[in-house]
XYZ file of N, CA and C in Angstrom:
279
model
N 0.456 -1.465 -0.149
C 0.224 0.157 -0.551
C 1.071 1.189 -0.316
N 1.870 1.227 0.591
C 2.580 2.599 0.900
C 3.335 2.180 -0.696
N 3.189 1.783 -1.589
C 4.047 1.410 -2.553
C 3.614 2.515 -3.262
N 2.299 1.995 -3.426
C 0.949 2.525 -4.441
C 0.556 4.264 -3.774
N 1.031 4.619 -2.953
C 1.041 6.265 -2.120
C 2.345 6.289 -3.281
N 3.105 5.969 -3.147
C 4.471 6.917 -3.148
C 4.804 6.954 -5.034
N 4.248 6.008 -5.734
C 4.012 6.108 -6.903
C 3.073 7.004 -7.408
N 2.347 7.276 -6.934
C 1.058 7.883 -7.009
C 1.795 9.688 -7.028
N 2.309 9.925 -5.741
C 2.795 11.118 -4.918
C 3.876 11.243 -6.320
N 4.577 10.568 -7.009
C 5.699 10.490 -7.857
C 4.789 11.002 -9.043
N 4.168 10.292 -9.367
C 3.177 10.887 -10.793
C 2.807 11.844 -10.586
N 1.991 12.832 -9.224
C 1.349 13.850 -9.087
C 2.218 14.881 -9.336
N 3.348 14.996 -9.090
C 5.060 15.781 -8.969
C 5.183 16.046 -10.294
N 5.363 15.069 -10.994
C 6.152 15.330 -12.461
C 5.142 16.511 -13.122
N 4.193 16.214 -13.252
C 3.592 17.374 -14.014
C 3.633 18.777 -13.281
N 3.477 18.590 -12.386
C 4.444 20.383 -11.536
C 5.279 20.647 -11.446
N 5.837 19.274 -11.165
C 7.539 19.881 -12.358
C 7.991 20.268 -13.468
N 7.229 19.515 -13.694
C 7.307 20.051 -15.551
C 6.338 21.587 -15.680
N 5.554 21.714 -15.300
C 4.919 22.927 -15.183
C 5.419 24.223 -15.102
N 6.241 23.572 -13.488
C 7.295 24.962 -13.141
C 8.477 25.284 -14.148
N 9.044 24.283 -15.017
C 9.926 24.476 -15.978
C 8.982 25.158 -17.181
N 7.971 24.839 -17.520
C 7.970 25.434 -18.454
C 7.052 27.387 -18.434
N 7.032 27.332 -16.911
C 6.529 28.462 -16.764
C 7.735 29.591 -16.503
N 8.964 29.286 -16.240
C 9.797 29.574 -16.015
C 10.934 29.888 -17.524
N 10.114 28.789 -18.011
C 11.160 29.313 -19.865
C 10.581 30.873 -20.100
N 11.904 31.594 -20.807
C 11.445 32.893 -21.482
C 10.615 33.099 -22.726
N 9.908 34.468 -22.525
C 8.628 34.474 -23.572
C 9.020 36.128 -23.957
N 8.410 36.141 -24.747
C 8.364 38.120 -25.224
C 7.622 39.220 -24.470
N 7.912 39.888 -23.271
C 6.744 40.334 -22.495
C 5.709 40.733 -23.448
N 4.724 41.084 -22.912
C 3.246 41.559 -24.029
C 3.379 42.800 -24.490
N 4.391 43.642 -24.227
C 4.641 44.673 -24.455
C 5.059 44.724 -25.518
N 6.494 43.811 -25.491
C 6.995 43.421 -26.906
C 5.589 42.908 -28.421
N 5.015 41.806 -27.700
C 4.131 41.577 -28.605
C 3.150 42.471 -29.272
N 2.630 43.481 -28.262
C 2.041 44.516 -28.564
C 2.475 45.290 -29.949
N 3.870 45.774 -29.846
C 4.630 46.376 -30.436
C 4.804 45.870 -32.052
N 5.241 44.269 -31.794
C 5.032 43.605 -33.015
C 3.769 43.496 -33.835
N 2.656 43.018 -32.936
C 0.887 43.023 -33.571
C 0.606 44.275 -34.385
N 1.689 45.478 -33.690
C 0.320 46.982 -34.153
C 1.889 46.936 -35.863
N 2.628 46.816 -35.429
C 3.188 47.005 -37.067
C 2.771 45.988 -37.914
N 2.858 45.021 -37.443
C 2.348 43.565 -38.700
C 1.066 43.866 -39.141
N 0.035 44.617 -38.288
C -1.220 44.794 -38.894
C -1.597 46.639 -39.537
N -0.421 47.219 -39.072
C -0.237 48.294 -40.333
C 0.454 48.106 -41.116
N 1.221 47.603 -41.281
C 2.578 47.356 -42.366
C 2.753 46.098 -42.853
N 1.854 45.205 -43.593
C 1.947 43.864 -42.936
C 2.943 42.874 -43.975
N 3.839 43.832 -45.222
C 4.416 43.052 -45.839
C 5.880 43.297 -45.365
N 5.883 43.919 -43.779
C 7.436 44.258 -43.132
C 7.949 42.679 -42.698
N 9.225 42.869 -42.448
C 9.739 41.492 -42.047
C 9.724 41.542 -40.785
N 9.083 39.813 -40.681
C 8.682 39.103 -39.518
C 9.903 39.449 -37.837
N 10.539 38.642 -38.525
C 12.510 39.190 -37.316
C 12.734 40.316 -37.204
N 12.754 40.699 -38.394
C 13.202 42.512 -38.094
C 12.472 42.936 -36.849
N 11.003 43.078 -37.476
C 9.878 44.028 -36.429
C 10.500 43.182 -34.971
N 10.440 41.842 -34.817
C 10.230 41.404 -33.418
C 11.700 42.069 -33.008
N 12.969 41.977 -33.182
C 14.346 42.277 -33.259
C 13.838 44.096 -32.702
N 13.308 44.558 -33.567
C 12.968 45.946 -32.815
C 12.947 46.711 -32.080
N 11.352 45.593 -31.612
C 10.646 45.765 -30.393
C 11.556 45.485 -28.939
N 12.014 44.264 -29.361
C 12.984 43.571 -27.989
C 13.383 44.715 -28.108
N 14.543 45.197 -29.197
C 15.022 46.566 -28.675
C 14.700 47.842 -27.953
N 13.389 47.777 -28.139
C 12.663 48.913 -27.826
C 12.229 48.884 -26.112
N 12.262 47.492 -25.718
C 11.595 47.097 -24.695
C 12.176 47.700 -23.223
N 13.779 48.239 -23.328
C 14.492 48.661 -22.351
C 13.912 50.293 -21.992
N 13.248 50.528 -23.077
C 12.496 52.016 -22.744
C 13.808 52.929 -23.101
N 13.467 53.901 -23.136
C 14.444 55.421 -22.941
C 14.949 55.547 -24.024
N 15.613 56.560 -24.319
C 15.606 57.493 -25.684
C 16.668 56.432 -26.702
N 17.657 55.969 -26.531
C 18.398 54.958 -27.152
C 17.883 53.743 -27.898
N 17.036 52.975 -26.624
C 16.361 52.495 -26.687
C 15.264 52.072 -28.066
N 14.794 53.576 -28.303
C 13.219 54.024 -28.819
C 13.876 54.494 -30.170
N 15.338 55.043 -29.998
C 16.373 55.500 -31.566
C 16.336 54.191 -32.295
N 16.669 53.154 -31.301
C 17.039 51.808 -32.109
C 15.949 50.936 -32.529
N 14.938 51.024 -32.279
C 13.786 50.258 -32.665
C 12.990 51.115 -33.626
N 13.341 52.462 -33.872
C 12.423 53.013 -34.597
C 13.664 52.978 -35.919
N 14.493 53.020 -35.888
C 15.782 53.084 -37.062
C 15.710 51.498 -37.541
N 15.529 50.760 -36.649
C 15.319 48.980 -37.551
C 14.056 49.170 -38.090
N 12.819 49.880 -37.617
C 11.910 49.508 -38.374
C 11.921 50.450 -39.747
N 12.380 51.237 -39.826
C 12.203 52.418 -40.773
C 13.612 51.565 -42.117
N 14.252 50.853 -41.945
C 15.209 50.320 -42.414
C 14.171 49.452 -43.540
N 13.166 48.475 -42.400
C 12.165 47.798 -43.342
C 11.141 48.714 -44.205
N 11.504 50.031 -44.094
C 10.291 50.664 -44.596
C 8.977 50.690 -43.929
N 8.735 50.631 -42.892
C 7.658 50.656 -41.791
C 7.599 52.222 -42.054
N 6.183 52.550 -42.142
C 6.142 54.372 -42.204
C 6.375 54.923 -40.689
N 6.763 55.827 -40.516
C 7.477 57.043 -39.105
C 6.303 56.812 -38.588
N 4.767 56.901 -38.595
C 4.431 56.889 -37.568
C 4.413 55.499 -36.715
N 3.903 54.955 -37.561
C 3.712 53.410 -36.974
C 4.897 52.795 -36.089
N 6.065 52.756 -36.752
C 7.133 53.037 -35.784
C 7.324 53.436 -34.445
N 6.895 55.247 -34.684
C 7.178 55.472 -33.622
C 6.147 55.157 -32.332
N 4.880 54.865 -32.630
C 3.979 54.201 -31.885
C 4.509 53.125 -31.425
N 4.730 52.068 -32.260
C 4.988 50.500 -32.069
C 6.251 50.286 -31.230
N 7.295 51.668 -31.438
C 8.605 52.125 -30.395
C 8.266 52.411 -28.803
N 7.328 53.670 -28.986
C 6.621 53.943 -27.196
C 5.616 52.676 -27.206
N 5.252 51.719 -27.708
C 4.445 50.657 -26.652
C 5.568 49.660 -26.931
N 6.378 49.320 -26.950
C 7.368 48.154 -26.607
C 7.947 48.498 -24.910
N 8.187 50.184 -24.921
C 8.218 50.179 -23.241
C 7.660 50.149 -22.349
N 6.261 50.069 -22.796
C 5.438 49.960 -21.770
C 5.496 48.598 -21.094
N 5.837 48.125 -20.061
C 4.940 47.688 -19.022
C 3.784 47.623 -18.474
């Protein structure tokens, strides 16, 4: 009977342990995702990887992060207003 309880306890603990690992995995922040989504909706021909990189660069906030984000988006010919709005939203928490 004790063996059955140990096996059951181990079986229940495994999903919890794996769930913790999955929850700890790095993900893009919501602000970065909003930034990317905004650009891809307003300028659908944009390079998705470049947009994601630009939005991640803008996450840090501040003038330098904004400029980096904005420059990367403008290199891909994203309209200026769309790029500025997206880079501002990237730094919001």
